[in-house]
Coordinates of C-alpha atoms in Angstrom, one line a residue:
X923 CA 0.0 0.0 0.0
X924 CA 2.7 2.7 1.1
X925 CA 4.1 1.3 -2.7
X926 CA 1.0 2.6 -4.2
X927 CA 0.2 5.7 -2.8
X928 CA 4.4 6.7 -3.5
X929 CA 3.6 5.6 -7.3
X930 CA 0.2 7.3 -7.1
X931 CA 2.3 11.0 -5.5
X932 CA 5.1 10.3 -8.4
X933 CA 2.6 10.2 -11.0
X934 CA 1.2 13.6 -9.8
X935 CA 4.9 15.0 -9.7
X936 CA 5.4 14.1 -13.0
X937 CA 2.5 15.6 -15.1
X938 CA 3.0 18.6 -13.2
X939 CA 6.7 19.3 -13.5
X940 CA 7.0 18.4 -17.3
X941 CA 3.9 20.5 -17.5
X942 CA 5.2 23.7 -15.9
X943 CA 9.0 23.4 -17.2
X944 CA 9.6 26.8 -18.1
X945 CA 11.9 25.3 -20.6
X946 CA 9.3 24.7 -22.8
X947 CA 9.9 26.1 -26.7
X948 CA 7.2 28.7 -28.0
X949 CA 8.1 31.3 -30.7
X950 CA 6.2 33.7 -29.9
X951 CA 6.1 35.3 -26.4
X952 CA 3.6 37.4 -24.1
X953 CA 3.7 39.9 -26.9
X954 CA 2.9 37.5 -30.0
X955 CA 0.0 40.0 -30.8
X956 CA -2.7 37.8 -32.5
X957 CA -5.3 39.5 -33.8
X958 CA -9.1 38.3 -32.5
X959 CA -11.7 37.5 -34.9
X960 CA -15.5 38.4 -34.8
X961 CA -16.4 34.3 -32.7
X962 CA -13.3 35.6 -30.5
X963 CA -11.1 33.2 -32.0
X964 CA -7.5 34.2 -32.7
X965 CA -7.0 34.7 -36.1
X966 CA -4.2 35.1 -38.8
X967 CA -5.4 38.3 -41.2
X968 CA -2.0 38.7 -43.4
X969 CA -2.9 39.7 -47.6
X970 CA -3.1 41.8 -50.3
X971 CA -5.8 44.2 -50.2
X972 CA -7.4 46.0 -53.5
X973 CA -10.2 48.1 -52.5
X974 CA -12.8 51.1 -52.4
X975 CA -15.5 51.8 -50.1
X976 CA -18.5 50.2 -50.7
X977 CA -21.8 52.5 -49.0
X978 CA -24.6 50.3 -48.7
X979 CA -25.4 48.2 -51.2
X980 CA -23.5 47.0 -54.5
X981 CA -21.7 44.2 -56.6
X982 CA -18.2 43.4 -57.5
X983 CA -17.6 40.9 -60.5
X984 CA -14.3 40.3 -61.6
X985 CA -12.6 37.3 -64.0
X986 CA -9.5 35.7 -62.5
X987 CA -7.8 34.8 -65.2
X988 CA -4.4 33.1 -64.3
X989 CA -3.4 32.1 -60.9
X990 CA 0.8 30.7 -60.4
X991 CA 3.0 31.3 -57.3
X992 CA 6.1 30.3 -56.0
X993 CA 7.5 28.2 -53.1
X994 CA 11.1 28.7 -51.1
X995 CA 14.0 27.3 -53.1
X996 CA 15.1 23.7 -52.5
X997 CA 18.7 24.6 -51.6
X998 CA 21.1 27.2 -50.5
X999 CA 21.8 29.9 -53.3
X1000 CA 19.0 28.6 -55.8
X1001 CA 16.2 30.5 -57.1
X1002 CA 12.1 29.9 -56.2
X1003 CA 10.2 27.1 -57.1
X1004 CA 6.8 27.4 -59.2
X1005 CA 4.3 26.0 -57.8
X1006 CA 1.2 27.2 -55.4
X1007 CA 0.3 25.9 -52.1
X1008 CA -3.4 23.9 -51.6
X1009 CA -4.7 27.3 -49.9
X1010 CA -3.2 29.9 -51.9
X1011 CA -6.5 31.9 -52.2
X1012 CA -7.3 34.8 -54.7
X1013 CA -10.7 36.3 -55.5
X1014 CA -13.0 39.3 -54.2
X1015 CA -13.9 40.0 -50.5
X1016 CA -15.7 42.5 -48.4
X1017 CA -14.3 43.7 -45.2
X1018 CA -15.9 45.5 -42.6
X1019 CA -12.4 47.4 -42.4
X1020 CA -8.7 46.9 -42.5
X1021 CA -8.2 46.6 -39.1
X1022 CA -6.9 42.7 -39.0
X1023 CA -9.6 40.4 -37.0
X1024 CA -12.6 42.7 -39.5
X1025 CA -15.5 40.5 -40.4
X1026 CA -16.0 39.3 -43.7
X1027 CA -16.8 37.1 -46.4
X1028 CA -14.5 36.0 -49.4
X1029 CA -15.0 34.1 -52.7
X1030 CA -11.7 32.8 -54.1
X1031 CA -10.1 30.6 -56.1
X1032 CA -7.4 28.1 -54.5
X1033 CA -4.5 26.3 -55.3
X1034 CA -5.8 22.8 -54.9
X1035 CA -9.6 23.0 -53.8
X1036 CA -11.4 24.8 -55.9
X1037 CA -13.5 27.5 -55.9
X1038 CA -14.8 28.4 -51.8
X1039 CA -16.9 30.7 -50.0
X1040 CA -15.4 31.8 -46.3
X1041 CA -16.1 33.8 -43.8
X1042 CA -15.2 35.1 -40.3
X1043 CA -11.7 33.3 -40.1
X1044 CA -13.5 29.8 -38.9
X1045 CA -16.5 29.1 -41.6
X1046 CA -15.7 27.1 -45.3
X1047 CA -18.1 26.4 -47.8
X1048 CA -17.2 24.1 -51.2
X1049 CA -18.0 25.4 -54.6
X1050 CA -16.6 23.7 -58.2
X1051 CA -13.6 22.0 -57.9
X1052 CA -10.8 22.6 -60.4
X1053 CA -7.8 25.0 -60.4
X1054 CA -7.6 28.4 -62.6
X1055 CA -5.6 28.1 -66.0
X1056 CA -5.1 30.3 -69.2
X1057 CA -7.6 28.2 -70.6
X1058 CA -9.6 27.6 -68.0
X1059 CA -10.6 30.9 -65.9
X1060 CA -12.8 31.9 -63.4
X1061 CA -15.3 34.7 -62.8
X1062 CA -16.4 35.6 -59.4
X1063 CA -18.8 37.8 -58.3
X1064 CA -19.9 39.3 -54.6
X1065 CA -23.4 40.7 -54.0
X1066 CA -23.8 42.7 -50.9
X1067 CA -27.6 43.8 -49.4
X1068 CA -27.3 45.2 -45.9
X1069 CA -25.5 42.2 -44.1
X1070 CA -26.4 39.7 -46.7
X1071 CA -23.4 38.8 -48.7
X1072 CA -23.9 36.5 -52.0
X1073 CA -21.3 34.6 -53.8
X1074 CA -21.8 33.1 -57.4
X1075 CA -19.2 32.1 -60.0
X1076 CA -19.3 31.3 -63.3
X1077 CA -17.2 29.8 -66.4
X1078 CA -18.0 32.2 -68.9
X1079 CA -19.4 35.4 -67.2
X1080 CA -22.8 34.2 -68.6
X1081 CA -24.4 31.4 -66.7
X1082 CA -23.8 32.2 -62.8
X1083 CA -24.2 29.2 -59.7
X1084 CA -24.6 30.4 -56.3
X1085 CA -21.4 29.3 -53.7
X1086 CA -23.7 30.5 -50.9
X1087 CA -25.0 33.4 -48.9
X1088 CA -24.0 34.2 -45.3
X1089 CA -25.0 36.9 -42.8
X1090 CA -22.0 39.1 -41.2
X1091 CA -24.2 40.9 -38.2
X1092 CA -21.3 43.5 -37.5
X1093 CA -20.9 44.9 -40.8
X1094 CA -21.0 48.4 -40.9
X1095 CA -23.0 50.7 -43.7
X1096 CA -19.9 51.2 -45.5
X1097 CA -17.8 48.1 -46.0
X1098 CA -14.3 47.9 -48.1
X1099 CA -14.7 45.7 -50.5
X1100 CA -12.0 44.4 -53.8
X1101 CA -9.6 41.7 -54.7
X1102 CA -7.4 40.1 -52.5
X1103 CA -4.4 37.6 -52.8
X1104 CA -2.8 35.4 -50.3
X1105 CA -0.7 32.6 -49.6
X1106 CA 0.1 30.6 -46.5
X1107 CA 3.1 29.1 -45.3
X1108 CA 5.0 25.7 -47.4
X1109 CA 5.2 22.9 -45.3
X1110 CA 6.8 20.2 -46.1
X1111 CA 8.8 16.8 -44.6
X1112 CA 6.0 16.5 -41.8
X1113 CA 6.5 13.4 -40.2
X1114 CA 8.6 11.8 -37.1
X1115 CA 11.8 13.8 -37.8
X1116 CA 9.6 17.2 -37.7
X1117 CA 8.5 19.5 -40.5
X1118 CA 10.0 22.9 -41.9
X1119 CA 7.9 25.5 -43.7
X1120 CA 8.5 29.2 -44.8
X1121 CA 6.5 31.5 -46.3
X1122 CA 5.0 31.2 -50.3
X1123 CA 3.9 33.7 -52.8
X1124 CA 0.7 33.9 -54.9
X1125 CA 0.1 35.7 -57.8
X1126 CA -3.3 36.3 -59.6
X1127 CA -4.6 37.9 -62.9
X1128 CA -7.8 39.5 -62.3
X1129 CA -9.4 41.0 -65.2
X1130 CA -12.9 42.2 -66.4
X1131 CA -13.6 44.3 -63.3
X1132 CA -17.1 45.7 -62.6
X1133 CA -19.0 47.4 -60.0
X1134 CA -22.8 48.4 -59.3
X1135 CA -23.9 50.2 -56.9
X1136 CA -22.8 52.9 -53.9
X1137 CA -19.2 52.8 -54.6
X1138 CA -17.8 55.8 -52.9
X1139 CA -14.4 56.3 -54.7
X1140 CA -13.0 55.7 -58.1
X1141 CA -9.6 54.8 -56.7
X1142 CA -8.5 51.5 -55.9
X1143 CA -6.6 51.4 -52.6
X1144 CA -3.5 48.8 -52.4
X1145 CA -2.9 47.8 -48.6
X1146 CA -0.8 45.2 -47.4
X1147 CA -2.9 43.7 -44.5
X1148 CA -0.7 43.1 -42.1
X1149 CA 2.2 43.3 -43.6
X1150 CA 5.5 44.8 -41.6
X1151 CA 8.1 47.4 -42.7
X1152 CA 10.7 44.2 -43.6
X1153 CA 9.3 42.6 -46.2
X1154 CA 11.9 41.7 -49.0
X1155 CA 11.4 40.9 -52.3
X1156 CA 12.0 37.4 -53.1
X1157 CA 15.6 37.0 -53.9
X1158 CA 17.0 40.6 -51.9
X1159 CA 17.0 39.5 -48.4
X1160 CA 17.7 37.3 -45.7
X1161 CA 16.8 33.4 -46.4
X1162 CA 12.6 32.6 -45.9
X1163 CA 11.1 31.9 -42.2
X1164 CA 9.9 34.7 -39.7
X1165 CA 11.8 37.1 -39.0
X1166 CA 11.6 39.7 -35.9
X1167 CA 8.1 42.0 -36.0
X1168 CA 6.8 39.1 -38.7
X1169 CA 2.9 39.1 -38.6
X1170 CA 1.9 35.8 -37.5
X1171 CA 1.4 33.3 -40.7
X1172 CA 4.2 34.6 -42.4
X1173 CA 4.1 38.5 -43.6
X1174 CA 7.1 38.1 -46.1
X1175 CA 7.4 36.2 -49.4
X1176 CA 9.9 33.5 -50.0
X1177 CA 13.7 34.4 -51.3
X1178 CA 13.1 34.4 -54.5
X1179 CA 12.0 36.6 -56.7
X1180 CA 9.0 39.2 -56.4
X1181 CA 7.2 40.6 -53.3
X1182 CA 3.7 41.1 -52.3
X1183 CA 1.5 44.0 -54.1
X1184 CA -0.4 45.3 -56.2
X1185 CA -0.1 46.9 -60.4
X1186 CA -3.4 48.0 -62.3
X1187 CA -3.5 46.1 -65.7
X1188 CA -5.9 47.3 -68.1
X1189 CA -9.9 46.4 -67.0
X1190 CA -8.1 44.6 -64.0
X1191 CA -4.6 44.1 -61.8
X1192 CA -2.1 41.9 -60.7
X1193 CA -1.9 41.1 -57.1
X1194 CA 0.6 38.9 -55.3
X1195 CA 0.2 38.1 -51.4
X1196 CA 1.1 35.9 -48.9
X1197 CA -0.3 34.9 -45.7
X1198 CA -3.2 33.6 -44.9
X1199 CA -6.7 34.5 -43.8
X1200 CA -7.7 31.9 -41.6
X1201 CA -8.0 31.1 -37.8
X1202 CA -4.3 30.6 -36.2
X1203 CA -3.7 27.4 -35.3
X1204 CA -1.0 26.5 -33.5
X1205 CA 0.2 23.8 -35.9
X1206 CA 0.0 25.9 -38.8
X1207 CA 2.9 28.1 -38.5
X1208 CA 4.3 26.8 -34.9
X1209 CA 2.2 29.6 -32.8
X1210 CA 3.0 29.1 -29.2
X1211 CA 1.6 25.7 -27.7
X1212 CA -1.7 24.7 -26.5
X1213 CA -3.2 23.3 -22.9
X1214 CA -2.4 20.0 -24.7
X1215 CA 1.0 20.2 -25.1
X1216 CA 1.9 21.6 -21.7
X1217 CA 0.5 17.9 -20.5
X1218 CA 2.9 16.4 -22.1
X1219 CA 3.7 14.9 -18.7
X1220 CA 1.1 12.9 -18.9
X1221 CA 2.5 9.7 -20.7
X1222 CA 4.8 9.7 -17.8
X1223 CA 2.5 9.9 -15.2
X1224 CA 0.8 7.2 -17.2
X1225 CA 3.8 4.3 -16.7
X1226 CA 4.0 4.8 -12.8
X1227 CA -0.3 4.9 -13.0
X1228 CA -0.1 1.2 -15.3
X1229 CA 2.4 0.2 -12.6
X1230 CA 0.6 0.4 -9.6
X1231 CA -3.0 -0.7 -11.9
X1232 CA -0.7 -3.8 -12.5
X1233 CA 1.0 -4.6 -9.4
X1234 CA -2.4 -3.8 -7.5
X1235 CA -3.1 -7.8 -7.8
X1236 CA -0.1 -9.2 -8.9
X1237 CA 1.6 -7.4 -5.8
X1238 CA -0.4 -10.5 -4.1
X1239 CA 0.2 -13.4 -5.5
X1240 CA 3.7 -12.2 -5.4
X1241 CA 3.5 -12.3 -1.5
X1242 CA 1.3 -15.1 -1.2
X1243 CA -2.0 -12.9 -0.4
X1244 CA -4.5 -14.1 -2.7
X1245 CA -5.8 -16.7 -0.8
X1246 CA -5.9 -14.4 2.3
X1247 CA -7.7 -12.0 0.2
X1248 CA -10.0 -14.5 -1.2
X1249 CA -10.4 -15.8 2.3
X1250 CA -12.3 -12.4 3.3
X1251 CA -14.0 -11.5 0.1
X1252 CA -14.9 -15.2 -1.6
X1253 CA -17.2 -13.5 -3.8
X1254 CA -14.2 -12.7 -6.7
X1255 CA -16.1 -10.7 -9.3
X1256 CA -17.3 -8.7 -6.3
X1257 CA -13.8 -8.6 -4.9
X1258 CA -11.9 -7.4 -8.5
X1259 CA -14.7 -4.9 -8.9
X1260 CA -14.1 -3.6 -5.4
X1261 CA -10.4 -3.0 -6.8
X1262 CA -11.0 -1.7 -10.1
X1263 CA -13.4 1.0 -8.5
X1264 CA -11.0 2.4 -5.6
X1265 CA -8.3 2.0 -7.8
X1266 CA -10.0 4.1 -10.4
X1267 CA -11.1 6.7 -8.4
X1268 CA -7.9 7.1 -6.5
X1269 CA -6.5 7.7 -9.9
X1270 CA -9.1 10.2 -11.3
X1271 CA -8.6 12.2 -8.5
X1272 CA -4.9 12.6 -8.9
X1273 CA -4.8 12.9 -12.4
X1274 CA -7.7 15.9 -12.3
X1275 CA -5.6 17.0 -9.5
X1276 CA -2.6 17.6 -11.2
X1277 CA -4.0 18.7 -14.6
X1278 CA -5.7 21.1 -13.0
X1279 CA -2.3 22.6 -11.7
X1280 CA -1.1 22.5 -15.0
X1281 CA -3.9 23.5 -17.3
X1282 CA -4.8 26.6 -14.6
X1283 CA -1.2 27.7 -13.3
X1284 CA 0.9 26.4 -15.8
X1285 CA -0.3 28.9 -18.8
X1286 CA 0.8 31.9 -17.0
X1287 CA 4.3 30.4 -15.8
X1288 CA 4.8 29.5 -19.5
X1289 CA 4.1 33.0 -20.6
X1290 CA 6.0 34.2 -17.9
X1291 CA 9.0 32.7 -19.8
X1292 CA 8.4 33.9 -23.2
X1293 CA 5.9 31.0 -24.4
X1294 CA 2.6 31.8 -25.9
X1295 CA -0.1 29.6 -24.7
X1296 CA -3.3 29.7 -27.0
X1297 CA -6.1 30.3 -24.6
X1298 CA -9.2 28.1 -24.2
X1299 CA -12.6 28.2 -23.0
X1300 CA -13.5 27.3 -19.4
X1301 CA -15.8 24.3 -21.2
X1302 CA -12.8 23.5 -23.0
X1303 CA -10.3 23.3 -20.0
X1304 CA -12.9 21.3 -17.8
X1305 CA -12.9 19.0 -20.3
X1306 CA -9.0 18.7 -20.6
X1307 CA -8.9 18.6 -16.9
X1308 CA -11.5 15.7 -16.5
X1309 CA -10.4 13.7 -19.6
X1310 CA -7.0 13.7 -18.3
X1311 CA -8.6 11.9 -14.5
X1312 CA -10.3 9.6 -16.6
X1313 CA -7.7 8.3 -19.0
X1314 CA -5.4 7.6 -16.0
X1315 CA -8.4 6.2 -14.2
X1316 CA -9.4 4.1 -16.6
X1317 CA -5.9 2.8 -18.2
X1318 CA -5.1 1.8 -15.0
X1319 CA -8.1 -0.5 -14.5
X1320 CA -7.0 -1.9 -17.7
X1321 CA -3.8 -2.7 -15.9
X1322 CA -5.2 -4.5 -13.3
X1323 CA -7.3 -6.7 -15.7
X1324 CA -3.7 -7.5 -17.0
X1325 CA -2.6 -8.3 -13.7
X1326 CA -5.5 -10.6 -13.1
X1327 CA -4.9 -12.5 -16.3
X1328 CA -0.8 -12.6 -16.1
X1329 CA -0.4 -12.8 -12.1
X1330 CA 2.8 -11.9 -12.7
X1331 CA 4.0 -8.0 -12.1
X1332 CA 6.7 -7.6 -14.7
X1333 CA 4.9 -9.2 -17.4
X1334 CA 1.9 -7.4 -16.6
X1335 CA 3.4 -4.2 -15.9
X1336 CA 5.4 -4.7 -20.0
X1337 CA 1.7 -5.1 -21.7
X1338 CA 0.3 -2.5 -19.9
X1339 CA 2.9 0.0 -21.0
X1340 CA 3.0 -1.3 -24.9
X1341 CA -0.5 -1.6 -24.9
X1342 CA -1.4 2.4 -23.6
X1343 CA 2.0 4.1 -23.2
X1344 CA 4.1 3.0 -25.9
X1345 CA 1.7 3.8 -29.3
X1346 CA 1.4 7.3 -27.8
X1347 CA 5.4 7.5 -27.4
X1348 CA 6.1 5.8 -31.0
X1349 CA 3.3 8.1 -32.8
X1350 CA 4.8 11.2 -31.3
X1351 CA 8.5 10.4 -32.0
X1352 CA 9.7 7.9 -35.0
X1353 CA 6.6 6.6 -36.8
X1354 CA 5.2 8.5 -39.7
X1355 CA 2.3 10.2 -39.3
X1356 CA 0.0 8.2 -41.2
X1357 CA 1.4 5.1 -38.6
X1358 CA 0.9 6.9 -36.0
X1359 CA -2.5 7.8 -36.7
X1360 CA -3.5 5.0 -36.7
X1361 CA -1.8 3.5 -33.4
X1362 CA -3.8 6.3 -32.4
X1363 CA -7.5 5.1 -33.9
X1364 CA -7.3 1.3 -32.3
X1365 CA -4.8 1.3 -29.6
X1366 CA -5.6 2.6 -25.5
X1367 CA -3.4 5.3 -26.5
X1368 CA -6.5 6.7 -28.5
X1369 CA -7.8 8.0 -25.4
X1370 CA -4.8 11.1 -25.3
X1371 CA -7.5 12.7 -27.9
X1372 CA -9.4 14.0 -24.7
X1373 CA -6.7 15.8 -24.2
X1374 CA -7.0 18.0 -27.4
X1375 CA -7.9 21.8 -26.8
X1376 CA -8.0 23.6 -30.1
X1377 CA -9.4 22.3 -33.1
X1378 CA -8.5 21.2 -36.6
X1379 CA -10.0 23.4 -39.6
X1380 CA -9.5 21.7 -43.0
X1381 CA -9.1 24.6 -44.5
X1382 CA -5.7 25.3 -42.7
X1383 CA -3.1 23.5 -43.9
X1384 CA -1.2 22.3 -40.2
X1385 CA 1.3 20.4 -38.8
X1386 CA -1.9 18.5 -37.1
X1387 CA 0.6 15.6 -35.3
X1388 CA 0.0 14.4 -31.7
X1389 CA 3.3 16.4 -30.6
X1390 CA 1.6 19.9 -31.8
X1391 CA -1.7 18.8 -29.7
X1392 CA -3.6 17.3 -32.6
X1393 CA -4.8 13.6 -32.5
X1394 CA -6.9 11.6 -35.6
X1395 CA -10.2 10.8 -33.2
X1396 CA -12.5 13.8 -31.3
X1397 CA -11.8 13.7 -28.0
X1398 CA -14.8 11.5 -26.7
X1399 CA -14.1 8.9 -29.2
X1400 CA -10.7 8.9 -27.8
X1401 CA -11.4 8.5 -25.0
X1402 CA -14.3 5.5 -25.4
X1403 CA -11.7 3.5 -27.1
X1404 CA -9.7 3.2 -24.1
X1405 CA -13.4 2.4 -21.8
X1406 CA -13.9 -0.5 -24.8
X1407 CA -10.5 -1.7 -23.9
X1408 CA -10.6 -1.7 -20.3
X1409 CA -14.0 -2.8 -20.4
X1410 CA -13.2 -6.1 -22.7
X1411 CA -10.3 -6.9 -20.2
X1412 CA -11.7 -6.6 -17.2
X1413 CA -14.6 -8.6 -18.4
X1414 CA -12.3 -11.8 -19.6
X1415 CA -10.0 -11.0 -16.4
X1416 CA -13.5 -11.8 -14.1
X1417 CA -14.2 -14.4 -16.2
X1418 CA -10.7 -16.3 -15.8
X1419 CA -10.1 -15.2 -11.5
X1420 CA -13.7 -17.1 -11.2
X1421 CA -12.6 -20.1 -13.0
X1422 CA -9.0 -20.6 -11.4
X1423 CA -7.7 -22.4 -7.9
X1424 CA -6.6 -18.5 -6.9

């Protein structure tokens, strides 16, 4: 017993001092400076911004007619790569100002998905698929009555299909309203050695631009929306990633060869951009760390937790107990559920214990020491908080059903870790991610997706991996594969302790 409760204390030590390590890496500190979109999400609002004021109500229909870009070079001294990134977006959007965080809706063209309707940071809708060539342009067109904004596109400029409609409550009377281009960051080699990215470049040829309506100004405005007072043209300055002052999602194009703007053409322009206009996630462009990664103590406090789970009955066969114990309870399945239910609810209370130091104290130490933690909602922490109880609660009952089965601590104590600790350990270190995932779909380990606290938007392109906070099941579903486990083994384990001498 004094065994237990010293693994029970270690287990609480652990979670708690990886989780408050002011070592911990974030790159951007206290000051990071994300901007807030309209839900009160944090948001990344970096692009190229054509525009006029737009008084009430009125359309803007323009043709984009070519859309190429260009990713960081593949070596030291070499030039730019064409090519465009999936989310490299480019079409017509109204703003309800330039201030970053602004409500809005966008149609746009993209790299790799099409043609899409988004709006406020967080919200994607799908319209035709296929990308933008000489031969094969695009016209988009944006319809705005009072907060009703419509998107429609169209192959010829003829025959028009709606995207979608969406409401923006906050807009004001006068919107600003244009073309934009953007492009987000190039990420590649994601998998168990880590990923790199920098920024990329997009370039668009918009053509056949109209208006109706209560256009205020003849001019078009070029803005760089938050852009910084460093930005190089590709190929003058220092070698891509962010530099110091960078807007988050990468303000600055890619050594290579041009730089973000704008230059009238005829019935149209020519815009390039880079960034992104999307919500900030912290896999996306390695923004600070989440509640979930500052419990990264967790897997440790996980292999003392199977430990004692295990050696809870094999400590007595080991010692010659059993029968003593079967002496005073005969009833067995009465006497291993007795076990499994202090045992689990010693555990959940530690483990909710200690998470709650961590996810409560340990996001101001972090930023204390230069790391930006993504805040959360109190729903979201609870969660976190409780989930993190529960998987150490109920991964240890699986241990005990091992314990029953084997009888034999070490043994016992080996499946219990391979079974729950080690899939979590291999998926965030040397498998791929695909391999990992799926350790992560069938295996006890599943139940770490409790632990996530921000989500996963499809229309970001991340670095979603278990070691950036991001796991392949929702948390619940997670977390229910572990119950099924622990459920299935404690099950057989009653089954076999009735049917044996001891």
């Amino acid at each position: 017993m004094r065994g237990w409760l010293i693994g029970m204390a270690a287990a609480a030590a652990a979670i708690v001092g990886l989780g408050l390590f002011p070592g911990m890496e974030g790159t951007c500190g206290s000051g990071c400076g994300l901007p807030v979109g309209p839900g009160g999400e944090e948001v990344t609002d970096v692009f190229t911004f054509v525009h006029r004021p737009l008084a009430g109500d009125g359309t803007i229909t323009v043709r984009v007619a070519s859309l190429t870009g260009e990713l960081p070079p593949d070596g030291p001294g070499k030039g730019p790569q064409p090519g465009l990134v999936p989310w490299a977006k480019a079409g017509l959007i109204v703003r309800s100002g330039t201030q970053q965080g602004a409500t809005y809706a966008a149609v746009m063209v993209t790299g790799a998905h099409g043609v899409r309707l988004q709006h406020d940071y967080v919200h994607d809708r799908a319209g035709k698929p296929g990308a933008v060539t000489e031969s094969a342009p695009r016209w988009l067109r944006l319809t705005r009555a009072g907060d009703v904004v419509t998107a429609l596109e169209s192959a010829d400029g003829t025959s028009w299909t709606g995207v979608g409609t969406v409401r923006l409550k906050d807009l004001p009377a006068t919107a600003e309203v244009g073309l934009f281009v953007t492009s987000p960051m190039f990420v590649e080699g994601v998998g168990a050695a880590g990923a790199s990215s920098a920024p990329s470049l997009a370039t668009a040829g918009f053509d056949h631009l109209t208006t109706t309506g209560g256009w205020q100004s003849a001019t078009w405005t070029t803005e760089r929306i938050g852009g910084t007072a460093d930005e190089h043209p590709i190929g003058s300055g220092p070698p891509p990633g962010p530099a110091p002052g960078d807007a988050p999602g990468g303000s600055r194009a890619p050594a290579g060869g041009q730089a973000p703007g704008a230059e009238q053409t005829g019935d149209g322009f020519t815009v390039s951009g880079s960034g992104d206009i999307a919500p900030a996630v912290a896999g996306a462009a390695g923004l600070g760390t989440t509640i979930s990664q500052t419990l990264v103590g967790t897997f440790a406090g996980l292999v003392l937790v199977v430990v004692v789970g295990a050696m809870t009955m094999t400590g007595e066969y080991r010692r010659g107990l059993i029968r003593t114990s079967l002496t005073a309870a005969p009833r067995r399945g009465a006497a291993l559920a007795a076990k499994a239910t202090v045992l689990g609810a010693v555990t959940f209370v530690v483990g909710v214990a200690a998470a709650a130091v961590v996810v409560t104290i340990g996001p101001g130490l972090l930023r204390d020491n230069g790391v930006y933690v993504h805040p959360v909602s109190t729903t979201t922490e609870l969660r976190v908080i409780a989930g993190t109880g529960a998987l150490l609660a109920v991964a240890a009952v699986l241990a005990l059903a091992f314990g029953v089965l084997l009888r034999r601590g070490t043994t016992a104590v080996t499946l219990a870790f391979v079974a729950t600790v080690l899939p979590y350990l291999l998926s965030m270190t040397v498998l791929p991610v695909a391999a990992g995932a799926w350790l992560l779909r069938v295996t006890p380990a599943a139940a770490f997706a409790i632990q996530q606290s921000t989500p996963q938007y499809a229309q970001v392109e991340g670095l979603y991996t278990p070691a950036n906070g991001f796991f392949p099941l929702t948390p619940w579903s997670g977390l229910a594969v572990l119950l099924a486990w622990a459920a299935a083994g404690l099950a057989f384990a009653a089954y076999r302790f009735r049917r044996r001498d001891v």
